[in-house]
């Protein structure tokens, strides 16, 4: 029992020492203006890097994530088909698909999927 505890402690100490040495060695001590500036193909930046982007990109990403998560929630439904009652399984699947299609319709109707606006 004490041997396992001793080996674990020695392993922990050796790991801590190696991580500390790697952290000290990897630090950059030379601060250069060229290395600290944003990279734009070797040229000096012409404008601010904080230019606001179109919210359509963000909106499309959020819509993709919502539908992606809903699809991953639909996949286990197929695996449970043999384990559950057919009526409850099909009603659960149809309700879930109905909610998914209703959300798609509402986003389409509100113009969230129109890129040209």
CSV table of N, CA and C in Angstrom, one decimal:
chain,number,residue,atom,x,y,z
A,1,UNK,N,0.8,-1.2,0.0
A,1,UNK,CA,0.0,0.0,0.0
A,1,UNK,C,0.9,1.3,0.0
A,2,UNK,N,1.9,1.3,0.9
A,2,UNK,CA,2.8,2.4,0.9
A,2,UNK,C,3.6,2.5,-0.3
A,3,UNK,N,4.0,1.4,-0.9
A,3,UNK,CA,4.8,1.4,-2.1
A,3,UNK,C,4.0,2.1,-3.3
A,4,UNK,N,2.7,1.8,-3.4
A,4,UNK,CA,1.9,2.4,-4.4
A,4,UNK,C,1.8,3.9,-4.2
A,5,UNK,N,1.6,4.3,-3.0
A,5,UNK,CA,1.5,5.7,-2.6
A,5,UNK,C,2.8,6.4,-2.9
A,6,UNK,N,3.9,5.8,-2.6
A,6,UNK,CA,5.3,6.3,-2.8
A,6,UNK,C,5.5,6.5,-4.3
A,7,UNK,N,5.2,5.5,-5.1
A,7,UNK,CA,5.4,5.6,-6.5
A,7,UNK,C,4.6,6.6,-7.1
A,8,UNK,N,3.3,6.8,-6.7
A,8,UNK,CA,2.5,7.8,-7.2
A,8,UNK,C,3.0,9.2,-6.9
A,9,UNK,N,3.5,9.4,-5.7
A,9,UNK,CA,4.1,10.6,-5.2
A,9,UNK,C,5.3,11.0,-6.0
A,10,UNK,N,6.2,10.0,-6.3
A,10,UNK,CA,7.4,10.3,-7.1
A,10,UNK,C,7.0,10.6,-8.5
A,11,UNK,N,6.0,9.9,-9.0
A,11,UNK,CA,5.6,10.2,-10.4
A,11,UNK,C,5.0,11.6,-10.5
A,12,UNK,N,4.2,12.0,-9.5
A,12,UNK,CA,3.7,13.4,-9.5
A,12,UNK,C,4.8,14.4,-9.4
A,13,UNK,N,5.8,14.2,-8.6
A,13,UNK,CA,6.9,15.2,-8.4
A,13,UNK,C,7.7,15.3,-9.7
A,14,UNK,N,8.0,14.1,-10.3
A,14,UNK,CA,8.7,14.2,-11.6
A,14,UNK,C,7.9,14.9,-12.7
A,15,UNK,N,6.6,14.6,-12.8
A,15,UNK,CA,5.8,15.3,-13.8
A,15,UNK,C,5.8,16.8,-13.5
A,16,UNK,N,5.7,17.2,-12.3
A,16,UNK,CA,5.7,18.6,-11.9
A,16,UNK,C,7.0,19.3,-12.3
A,17,UNK,N,8.1,18.6,-12.0
A,17,UNK,CA,9.4,19.2,-12.4
A,17,UNK,C,9.6,19.3,-13.9
A,18,UNK,N,9.1,18.3,-14.6
A,18,UNK,CA,9.3,18.3,-16.1
A,18,UNK,C,8.4,19.4,-16.7
A,19,UNK,N,7.2,19.6,-16.2
A,19,UNK,CA,6.3,20.6,-16.7
A,19,UNK,C,6.9,22.0,-16.4
A,20,UNK,N,7.5,22.2,-15.2
A,20,UNK,CA,8.0,23.5,-14.8
A,20,UNK,C,9.2,23.8,-15.7
A,21,UNK,N,10.1,22.8,-16.0
A,21,UNK,CA,11.2,23.0,-16.8
A,21,UNK,C,10.8,23.4,-18.3
A,22,UNK,N,9.8,22.6,-18.8
A,22,UNK,CA,9.3,22.9,-20.1
A,22,UNK,C,8.7,24.3,-20.2
A,23,UNK,N,8.0,24.8,-19.2
A,23,UNK,CA,7.4,26.1,-19.1
A,23,UNK,C,8.5,27.2,-19.1
A,24,UNK,N,9.5,27.0,-18.4
A,24,UNK,CA,10.6,28.0,-18.3
A,24,UNK,C,11.4,28.0,-19.6
A,25,UNK,N,11.6,26.9,-20.3
A,25,UNK,CA,12.4,26.8,-21.5
A,25,UNK,C,11.6,27.4,-22.7
A,26,UNK,N,10.3,27.3,-22.7
A,26,UNK,CA,9.5,27.7,-23.8
A,26,UNK,C,9.1,29.1,-23.8
A,27,UNK,N,9.4,29.9,-22.7
A,27,UNK,CA,9.0,31.3,-22.7
A,27,UNK,C,9.8,32.1,-23.7
A,28,UNK,N,9.1,33.0,-24.3
A,28,UNK,CA,9.7,33.9,-25.3
A,28,UNK,C,10.2,35.2,-24.5
A,29,UNK,N,11.4,35.4,-24.5
A,29,UNK,CA,11.9,36.6,-23.8
A,29,UNK,C,12.2,37.8,-24.7
A,30,UNK,N,12.3,37.5,-26.0
A,30,UNK,CA,12.6,38.6,-26.9
A,30,UNK,C,11.3,39.2,-27.4
A,31,UNK,N,11.1,40.4,-27.2
A,31,UNK,CA,9.9,41.1,-27.7
A,31,UNK,C,10.3,41.9,-28.9
A,32,UNK,N,9.8,41.5,-30.1
A,32,UNK,CA,10.1,42.2,-31.3
A,32,UNK,C,8.9,42.9,-31.9
A,33,UNK,N,9.0,44.1,-32.5
A,33,UNK,CA,7.9,44.8,-33.0
A,33,UNK,C,7.2,44.0,-34.1
A,34,UNK,N,8.0,43.3,-34.9
A,34,UNK,CA,7.4,42.6,-36.0
A,34,UNK,C,6.7,41.3,-35.6
A,35,UNK,N,7.2,40.7,-34.5
A,35,UNK,CA,6.5,39.5,-34.0
A,35,UNK,C,5.3,39.9,-33.2
A,36,UNK,N,5.2,41.0,-32.6
A,36,UNK,CA,4.1,41.4,-31.8
A,36,UNK,C,3.0,42.1,-32.6
A,37,UNK,N,3.2,42.4,-33.9
A,37,UNK,CA,2.2,43.1,-34.7
A,37,UNK,C,1.4,42.0,-35.4
A,38,UNK,N,0.1,42.3,-35.8
A,38,UNK,CA,-0.7,41.3,-36.5
A,38,UNK,C,-0.1,41.0,-37.8
A,39,UNK,N,-0.2,39.7,-38.3
A,39,UNK,CA,0.3,39.3,-39.5
A,39,UNK,C,-0.7,39.6,-40.7
A,40,UNK,N,-0.3,40.4,-41.6
A,40,UNK,CA,-1.1,40.6,-42.8
A,40,UNK,C,-0.2,40.6,-44.1
A,41,UNK,N,0.3,39.4,-44.4
A,41,UNK,CA,1.1,39.1,-45.5
A,41,UNK,C,2.4,40.0,-45.6
A,42,UNK,N,3.0,40.3,-44.5
A,42,UNK,CA,4.2,41.1,-44.4
A,42,UNK,C,4.0,42.6,-44.5
A,43,UNK,N,2.8,43.1,-44.7
A,43,UNK,CA,2.5,44.5,-44.7
A,43,UNK,C,2.1,45.0,-43.4
A,44,UNK,N,2.2,46.3,-43.2
A,44,UNK,CA,1.7,46.9,-42.0
A,44,UNK,C,0.2,46.9,-42.1
A,45,UNK,N,-0.5,46.7,-41.0
A,45,UNK,CA,-2.0,46.7,-41.1
A,45,UNK,C,-2.5,48.1,-41.5
A,46,UNK,N,-3.5,48.1,-42.3
A,46,UNK,CA,-4.0,49.4,-42.8
A,46,UNK,C,-5.2,49.9,-42.0
A,47,UNK,N,-5.9,49.1,-41.3
A,47,UNK,CA,-7.0,49.5,-40.6
A,47,UNK,C,-7.1,48.8,-39.2
A,48,UNK,N,-8.1,49.0,-38.5
A,48,UNK,CA,-8.3,48.4,-37.2
A,48,UNK,C,-8.7,47.0,-37.4
A,49,UNK,N,-8.2,46.2,-36.5
A,49,UNK,CA,-8.5,44.7,-36.5
A,49,UNK,C,-9.9,44.5,-35.8
A,50,UNK,N,-10.5,45.5,-35.3
A,50,UNK,CA,-11.8,45.4,-34.6
A,50,UNK,C,-12.9,45.8,-35.4
A,51,UNK,N,-12.9,45.6,-36.7
A,51,UNK,CA,-13.9,46.0,-37.6
A,51,UNK,C,-15.1,45.1,-37.4
A,52,UNK,N,-16.3,45.6,-37.1
A,52,UNK,CA,-17.5,44.7,-36.9
A,52,UNK,C,-17.8,43.9,-38.2
A,53,UNK,N,-18.2,42.7,-38.0
A,53,UNK,CA,-18.5,41.8,-39.2
A,53,UNK,C,-20.0,41.7,-39.2
A,54,UNK,N,-20.5,41.2,-40.3
A,54,UNK,CA,-22.0,41.0,-40.5
A,54,UNK,C,-22.5,40.0,-39.5
A,55,UNK,N,-23.6,40.3,-38.9
A,55,UNK,CA,-24.2,39.4,-37.9
A,55,UNK,C,-24.8,38.1,-38.6
A,56,UNK,N,-24.9,38.2,-39.9
A,56,UNK,CA,-25.5,37.0,-40.7
A,56,UNK,C,-24.6,35.8,-40.5
A,57,UNK,N,-23.2,36.0,-40.5
A,57,UNK,CA,-22.3,34.9,-40.2
A,57,UNK,C,-22.6,34.3,-38.9
A,58,UNK,N,-22.8,35.1,-37.9
A,58,UNK,CA,-23.0,34.6,-36.5
A,58,UNK,C,-24.4,33.9,-36.5
A,59,UNK,N,-25.4,34.5,-37.1
A,59,UNK,CA,-26.7,33.9,-37.1
A,59,UNK,C,-26.7,32.5,-37.8
A,60,UNK,N,-26.1,32.4,-39.0
A,60,UNK,CA,-26.0,31.1,-39.7
A,60,UNK,C,-25.3,30.1,-38.8
A,61,UNK,N,-24.2,30.5,-38.1
A,61,UNK,CA,-23.5,29.6,-37.2
A,61,UNK,C,-24.4,29.1,-36.1
A,62,UNK,N,-25.2,30.0,-35.5
A,62,UNK,CA,-26.1,29.6,-34.4
A,62,UNK,C,-27.2,28.7,-34.9
A,63,UNK,N,-27.7,29.0,-36.1
A,63,UNK,CA,-28.7,28.1,-36.7
A,63,UNK,C,-28.2,26.7,-37.0
A,64,UNK,N,-27.0,26.7,-37.5
A,64,UNK,CA,-26.3,25.4,-37.7
A,64,UNK,C,-26.1,24.6,-36.5
A,65,UNK,N,-25.7,25.2,-35.4
A,65,UNK,CA,-25.5,24.6,-34.1
A,65,UNK,C,-26.8,24.0,-33.6
A,66,UNK,N,-27.9,24.8,-33.7
A,66,UNK,CA,-29.2,24.4,-33.1
A,66,UNK,C,-29.6,23.1,-33.9
A,67,UNK,N,-29.6,23.1,-35.2
A,67,UNK,CA,-30.0,22.0,-36.0
A,67,UNK,C,-29.1,20.8,-35.8
A,68,UNK,N,-27.8,21.1,-35.7
A,68,UNK,CA,-26.9,20.0,-35.5
A,68,UNK,C,-27.1,19.3,-34.1
A,69,UNK,N,-27.4,20.0,-33.1
A,69,UNK,CA,-27.7,19.4,-31.8
A,69,UNK,C,-29.0,18.6,-31.9
A,70,UNK,N,-30.0,19.2,-32.6
A,70,UNK,CA,-31.3,18.5,-32.7
A,70,UNK,C,-31.1,17.2,-33.5
A,71,UNK,N,-30.3,17.1,-34.5
A,71,UNK,CA,-30.0,15.9,-35.2
A,71,UNK,C,-29.3,14.9,-34.3
A,72,UNK,N,-28.4,15.3,-33.5
A,72,UNK,CA,-27.7,14.4,-32.6
A,72,UNK,C,-28.7,13.9,-31.5
A,73,UNK,N,-29.7,14.6,-31.2
A,73,UNK,CA,-30.8,14.1,-30.3
A,73,UNK,C,-31.7,13.1,-31.0
A,74,UNK,N,-31.8,13.2,-32.4
A,74,UNK,CA,-32.7,12.3,-33.1
A,74,UNK,C,-32.0,10.9,-33.3
A,75,UNK,N,-30.7,10.9,-33.4
A,75,UNK,CA,-30.0,9.6,-33.7
A,75,UNK,C,-30.2,8.5,-32.7
A,76,UNK,N,-30.2,8.8,-31.4
A,76,UNK,CA,-30.5,7.7,-30.4
A,76,UNK,C,-31.9,7.2,-30.5
A,77,UNK,N,-32.8,8.0,-31.1
A,77,UNK,CA,-34.2,7.5,-31.3
A,77,UNK,C,-34.3,6.3,-32.1
A,78,UNK,N,-33.4,6.2,-33.1
A,78,UNK,CA,-33.4,5.0,-34.0
A,78,UNK,C,-32.9,3.8,-33.2
A,79,UNK,N,-31.9,4.0,-32.3
A,79,UNK,CA,-31.4,2.9,-31.5
A,79,UNK,C,-32.4,2.3,-30.5
A,80,UNK,N,-33.3,3.1,-30.1
A,80,UNK,CA,-34.3,2.7,-29.1
A,80,UNK,C,-35.6,2.1,-29.7
A,81,UNK,N,-35.6,2.0,-31.0
A,81,UNK,CA,-36.8,1.6,-31.7
A,81,UNK,C,-37.3,0.2,-31.3
A,82,UNK,N,-36.3,-0.8,-31.1
A,82,UNK,CA,-36.7,-2.1,-30.7
A,82,UNK,C,-37.0,-2.3,-29.2
A,83,UNK,N,-36.5,-1.3,-28.4
A,83,UNK,CA,-36.7,-1.4,-27.0
A,83,UNK,C,-37.9,-0.8,-26.5
A,84,UNK,N,-38.7,0.0,-27.3
A,84,UNK,CA,-39.8,0.7,-26.8
A,84,UNK,C,-41.1,0.4,-27.5
A,85,UNK,N,-42.2,0.9,-27.1
A,85,UNK,CA,-43.5,0.7,-27.7
A,85,UNK,C,-43.5,1.5,-29.0
A,86,UNK,N,-44.1,0.9,-30.0
A,86,UNK,CA,-44.1,1.5,-31.4
A,86,UNK,C,-44.9,2.8,-31.4
A,87,UNK,N,-46.0,2.9,-30.7
A,87,UNK,CA,-46.8,4.1,-30.7
A,87,UNK,C,-46.1,5.2,-30.0
A,88,UNK,N,-45.5,4.9,-28.8
A,88,UNK,CA,-44.8,6.0,-28.1
A,88,UNK,C,-43.5,6.4,-28.8
A,89,UNK,N,-42.8,5.4,-29.4
A,89,UNK,CA,-41.6,5.8,-30.2
A,89,UNK,C,-41.9,6.7,-31.4
A,90,UNK,N,-43.0,6.3,-32.1
A,90,UNK,CA,-43.3,7.1,-33.3
A,90,UNK,C,-43.9,8.5,-32.9
A,91,UNK,N,-44.7,8.5,-31.9
A,91,UNK,CA,-45.2,9.8,-31.5
A,91,UNK,C,-44.1,10.7,-31.0
A,92,UNK,N,-43.1,10.2,-30.2
A,92,UNK,CA,-42.0,11.0,-29.8
A,92,UNK,C,-41.2,11.5,-31.0
A,93,UNK,N,-40.9,10.6,-31.9
A,93,UNK,CA,-40.2,11.0,-33.1
A,93,UNK,C,-40.9,12.1,-33.9
A,94,UNK,N,-42.2,11.9,-34.1
A,94,UNK,CA,-43.0,12.8,-34.9
A,94,UNK,C,-43.1,14.2,-34.2
A,95,UNK,N,-43.3,14.2,-32.9
A,95,UNK,CA,-43.3,15.5,-32.2
A,95,UNK,C,-42.0,16.2,-32.3
A,96,UNK,N,-40.9,15.5,-32.1
A,96,UNK,CA,-39.6,16.1,-32.2
A,96,UNK,C,-39.3,16.6,-33.6
A,97,UNK,N,-39.7,15.9,-34.7
A,97,UNK,CA,-39.5,16.4,-36.0
A,97,UNK,C,-40.4,17.5,-36.3
A,98,UNK,N,-41.6,17.5,-35.7
A,98,UNK,CA,-42.5,18.7,-35.9
A,98,UNK,C,-41.9,19.9,-35.3
A,99,UNK,N,-41.3,19.8,-34.1
A,99,UNK,CA,-40.7,21.0,-33.5
A,99,UNK,C,-39.5,21.5,-34.3
A,100,UNK,N,-38.8,20.5,-34.9
A,100,UNK,CA,-37.6,20.9,-35.7
A,100,UNK,C,-38.1,21.6,-37.0
A,101,UNK,N,-39.1,21.1,-37.6
A,101,UNK,CA,-39.6,21.7,-38.9
A,101,UNK,C,-40.3,23.1,-38.6
A,102,UNK,N,-41.0,23.2,-37.4
A,102,UNK,CA,-41.6,24.4,-37.0
A,102,UNK,C,-40.5,25.5,-36.8
A,103,UNK,N,-39.4,25.1,-36.2
A,103,UNK,CA,-38.3,26.1,-36.0
A,103,UNK,C,-37.7,26.5,-37.3
A,104,UNK,N,-37.6,25.6,-38.2
A,104,UNK,CA,-37.1,25.9,-39.5
A,104,UNK,C,-38.0,26.9,-40.3
A,105,UNK,N,-39.3,26.6,-40.2
A,105,UNK,CA,-40.3,27.5,-40.8
A,105,UNK,C,-40.3,28.9,-40.2
A,106,UNK,N,-40.2,29.0,-38.9
A,106,UNK,CA,-40.2,30.3,-38.3
A,106,UNK,C,-38.9,31.1,-38.7
A,107,UNK,N,-37.8,30.4,-38.7
A,107,UNK,CA,-36.6,31.1,-39.2
A,107,UNK,C,-36.7,31.5,-40.6
A,108,UNK,N,-37.2,30.7,-41.4
A,108,UNK,CA,-37.4,31.0,-42.9
A,108,UNK,C,-38.4,32.2,-43.0
A,109,UNK,N,-39.5,32.1,-42.3
A,109,UNK,CA,-40.5,33.2,-42.4
A,109,UNK,C,-40.0,34.5,-41.8
A,110,UNK,N,-39.2,34.5,-40.8
A,110,UNK,CA,-38.7,35.8,-40.2
A,110,UNK,C,-37.6,36.3,-41.1
A,111,UNK,N,-37.1,35.6,-42.1
A,111,UNK,CA,-36.0,36.1,-42.9
A,111,UNK,C,-34.6,35.9,-42.4
A,112,UNK,N,-34.5,35.0,-41.5
A,112,UNK,CA,-33.1,34.7,-40.9
A,112,UNK,C,-32.3,33.9,-41.9
A,113,UNK,N,-32.9,33.2,-42.9
A,113,UNK,CA,-32.2,32.4,-43.8
A,113,UNK,C,-31.9,33.2,-45.1
A,114,UNK,N,-32.4,34.4,-45.2
A,114,UNK,CA,-32.2,35.2,-46.4
A,114,UNK,C,-30.9,35.9,-46.3
A,115,UNK,N,-30.0,35.6,-47.2
A,115,UNK,CA,-28.6,36.2,-47.1
A,115,UNK,C,-28.5,37.5,-47.8
A,116,UNK,N,-29.4,37.8,-48.7
A,116,UNK,CA,-29.3,39.1,-49.5
A,116,UNK,C,-29.8,40.3,-48.8
A,117,UNK,N,-30.3,40.2,-47.6
A,117,UNK,CA,-30.8,41.4,-46.9
A,117,UNK,C,-29.7,42.3,-46.4
